[in-house]
Amino acid sequence: MSRVGKQIISIPDKVTIKIGDDRSVQVKGPKGELGWTLPLGVKVNSDDKTINVTRESEDRKVRALHGTTQRLISNMLIGVSQGYTRNLEIHGVGFRAAVKGTNIDLQLGQSHDRLHPIPKGVKVTVTENTKIAIEGIDKQVVGQLAADIRAYYPPEPYKAKGVRYVGEHIRRKAGKSVK
């Protein structure tokens, strides 16, 4: 007995979606425009206020792509209507960040500064030299930039120095004990 899955997504106000014949999905909103190509086995239909995501078979790969497609379209709708933000904090003596043109300059206690390029469509602001805010409409690009910056100096468990997400809890370890 074959059951065909279906998921319904509501469209926010001031957002338009266009589904092309070549399996492309274009989403436009007040913050910008995003596009994506649908995988084989998944169909998308659009009404005025809803989007229907359906799969053509019960194959394991198609079921996985069905959920992924639904989530990616939902993320695109949120991105063009509200946008995404990731906030980072830098902890450590002498650690700081600054935006220089199209790069972010990170001074993380190493012998040289780290210059990381800022992707197009992403806005990076640095406040108090230690707080970094990354904003954009593409959730994947915003999250990847935050992860790349954090990877230069992840927080260490002894003194909790490094780059961390705002609200991230660092499990501390005890240092050497003196006799």
Coordinates of C-alpha atoms in Angstrom, one line a residue:
M1 CA 0.0 0.0 0.0
S2 CA 1.6 3.2 -1.2
R3 CA 1.0 6.5 0.6
V4 CA 2.1 9.8 -1.1
G5 CA 3.3 12.4 1.4
K6 CA 2.2 16.0 1.4
Q7 CA 3.3 19.0 3.4
I8 CA 1.7 22.5 3.3
I9 CA 3.7 25.7 4.0
S10 CA 2.0 29.1 4.4
I11 CA 3.3 32.1 2.5
P12 CA 4.0 35.2 4.5
D13 CA 2.7 38.6 3.4
K14 CA 4.6 40.6 0.8
V15 CA 6.3 37.4 -0.5
T16 CA 5.8 35.9 -4.0
I17 CA 6.9 32.5 -5.2
K18 CA 7.4 31.4 -8.7
I19 CA 7.8 27.8 -9.8
G20 CA 9.3 27.3 -13.2
D21 CA 8.9 24.5 -15.7
D22 CA 12.6 23.6 -15.3
R23 CA 12.1 22.6 -11.6
S24 CA 13.3 26.0 -10.3
V25 CA 11.8 27.8 -7.3
Q26 CA 12.2 31.6 -7.0
V27 CA 11.1 33.4 -3.9
K28 CA 11.0 37.3 -3.7
G29 CA 10.3 39.3 -0.6
P30 CA 11.1 42.7 1.0
K31 CA 14.7 41.6 1.9
G32 CA 15.7 40.1 -1.4
E33 CA 15.4 37.2 -3.7
L34 CA 16.5 33.5 -3.4
G35 CA 16.3 30.6 -5.8
W36 CA 16.7 26.8 -5.7
T37 CA 16.3 23.8 -8.1
L38 CA 14.0 21.0 -7.0
P39 CA 15.3 17.5 -6.8
L40 CA 13.8 14.7 -8.8
G41 CA 10.8 12.9 -7.2
V42 CA 9.5 16.0 -5.4
K43 CA 6.8 18.4 -6.7
V44 CA 5.8 21.8 -5.5
N45 CA 2.5 23.5 -6.2
S46 CA 1.6 27.0 -5.1
D47 CA -1.7 28.8 -4.3
D48 CA -2.1 32.4 -3.2
K49 CA -1.3 31.7 0.5
T50 CA 0.1 28.1 0.6
I51 CA 2.7 25.9 -0.9
N52 CA 2.1 22.2 -1.3
V53 CA 5.2 19.9 -1.3
T54 CA 4.4 16.4 -2.5
R55 CA 6.6 13.3 -3.3
E56 CA 6.0 11.0 -6.2
S57 CA 7.0 7.7 -4.5
E58 CA 7.8 6.1 -1.1
D59 CA 11.4 5.4 -2.0
R60 CA 13.7 6.1 1.0
K61 CA 15.7 8.8 -0.9
V62 CA 12.6 10.5 -2.2
R63 CA 11.2 10.6 1.4
A64 CA 14.4 12.2 2.6
L65 CA 14.4 14.8 -0.2
H66 CA 10.7 15.6 0.5
G67 CA 11.5 16.7 4.0
T68 CA 14.6 18.6 2.9
T69 CA 12.7 20.4 0.2
Q70 CA 10.0 21.4 2.5
R71 CA 12.5 22.8 5.1
L72 CA 14.6 24.6 2.4
I73 CA 11.6 26.3 0.9
S74 CA 10.4 27.3 4.4
N75 CA 13.9 28.8 5.2
M76 CA 13.8 30.7 1.9
L77 CA 10.4 32.2 2.8
I78 CA 11.6 33.2 6.3
G79 CA 14.9 34.6 4.8
V80 CA 13.3 36.9 2.3
S81 CA 10.6 38.2 4.8
Q82 CA 12.6 38.4 8.1
G83 CA 16.2 37.5 7.4
Y84 CA 18.6 35.5 9.6
T85 CA 21.0 36.7 12.3
R86 CA 23.9 34.9 14.1
N87 CA 25.7 36.6 16.9
L88 CA 29.2 35.7 18.1
E89 CA 31.3 36.8 21.1
I90 CA 35.1 36.9 21.4
H91 CA 36.6 36.2 24.8
G92 CA 40.3 36.6 25.6
V93 CA 42.8 39.3 26.4
G94 CA 43.8 41.2 23.2
F95 CA 41.2 39.3 21.1
R96 CA 39.2 41.6 18.8
A97 CA 37.5 41.9 15.4
A98 CA 37.0 44.6 12.9
V99 CA 35.4 44.9 9.4
K100 CA 37.9 46.1 6.8
G101 CA 36.2 46.5 3.4
T102 CA 34.9 43.1 2.3
N103 CA 36.8 41.2 4.9
I104 CA 36.5 40.7 8.6
D105 CA 39.9 41.1 10.5
L106 CA 40.2 38.8 13.5
Q107 CA 43.0 39.2 16.0
L108 CA 42.9 36.0 18.1
G109 CA 46.2 36.0 20.0
Q110 CA 48.1 34.4 17.1
S111 CA 51.2 35.7 15.4
H112 CA 49.2 37.0 12.5
D113 CA 45.7 38.5 11.9
R114 CA 43.1 36.4 10.2
L115 CA 41.3 38.0 7.3
H116 CA 38.1 36.2 6.3
P117 CA 36.1 37.3 3.3
I118 CA 32.5 38.3 3.7
P119 CA 30.2 36.7 1.2
K120 CA 27.9 38.8 -1.0
G121 CA 24.5 39.4 0.5
V122 CA 25.7 39.1 4.1
K123 CA 26.1 42.1 6.4
V124 CA 28.7 41.8 9.2
T125 CA 28.8 44.4 12.1
V126 CA 31.3 44.5 14.9
T127 CA 30.4 46.3 18.2
E128 CA 32.7 46.8 21.2
N129 CA 35.5 45.0 19.2
T130 CA 34.3 41.7 20.6
K131 CA 30.7 41.2 19.4
I132 CA 30.0 40.1 15.9
A133 CA 26.6 40.2 14.3
I134 CA 26.1 38.4 10.9
E135 CA 22.9 39.1 9.0
G136 CA 21.6 37.8 5.7
I137 CA 18.7 36.2 3.9
D138 CA 20.3 32.8 3.1
K139 CA 20.3 30.7 6.3
Q140 CA 23.0 28.4 5.0
V141 CA 25.4 31.2 4.1
V142 CA 24.9 33.0 7.4
G143 CA 25.4 29.9 9.5
Q144 CA 28.5 28.8 7.5
L145 CA 30.2 32.2 7.9
A146 CA 29.5 32.1 11.6
A147 CA 30.9 28.5 11.8
D148 CA 34.0 29.5 9.8
I149 CA 34.8 32.4 12.1
R150 CA 34.3 30.3 15.2
A151 CA 36.6 27.6 13.7
Y152 CA 39.6 29.9 13.8
Y153 CA 39.6 29.7 17.6
P154 CA 36.9 27.6 19.2
P155 CA 36.3 28.1 22.9
E156 CA 38.7 26.1 25.0
P157 CA 37.5 24.4 28.3
Y158 CA 40.2 25.7 30.7
K159 CA 40.0 29.5 30.4
A160 CA 37.0 29.7 28.0
K161 CA 39.0 31.9 25.6
G162 CA 38.0 31.9 21.9
V163 CA 35.1 32.7 19.6
R164 CA 31.6 31.4 20.7
Y165 CA 28.0 31.8 19.8
V166 CA 26.0 34.1 22.0
G167 CA 24.4 32.0 24.7
E168 CA 26.7 29.0 24.1
H169 CA 27.5 27.2 27.3
I170 CA 31.2 26.1 27.6
R171 CA 31.8 23.2 30.0
R172 CA 34.8 24.3 32.1
K173 CA 37.5 21.9 33.3
A174 CA 39.6 22.2 36.4
G175 CA 43.2 23.0 35.8
K176 CA 46.2 21.4 37.5
S177 CA 45.8 21.1 41.3
V178 CA 48.6 22.2 43.5
K179 CA 49.7 19.9 46.3

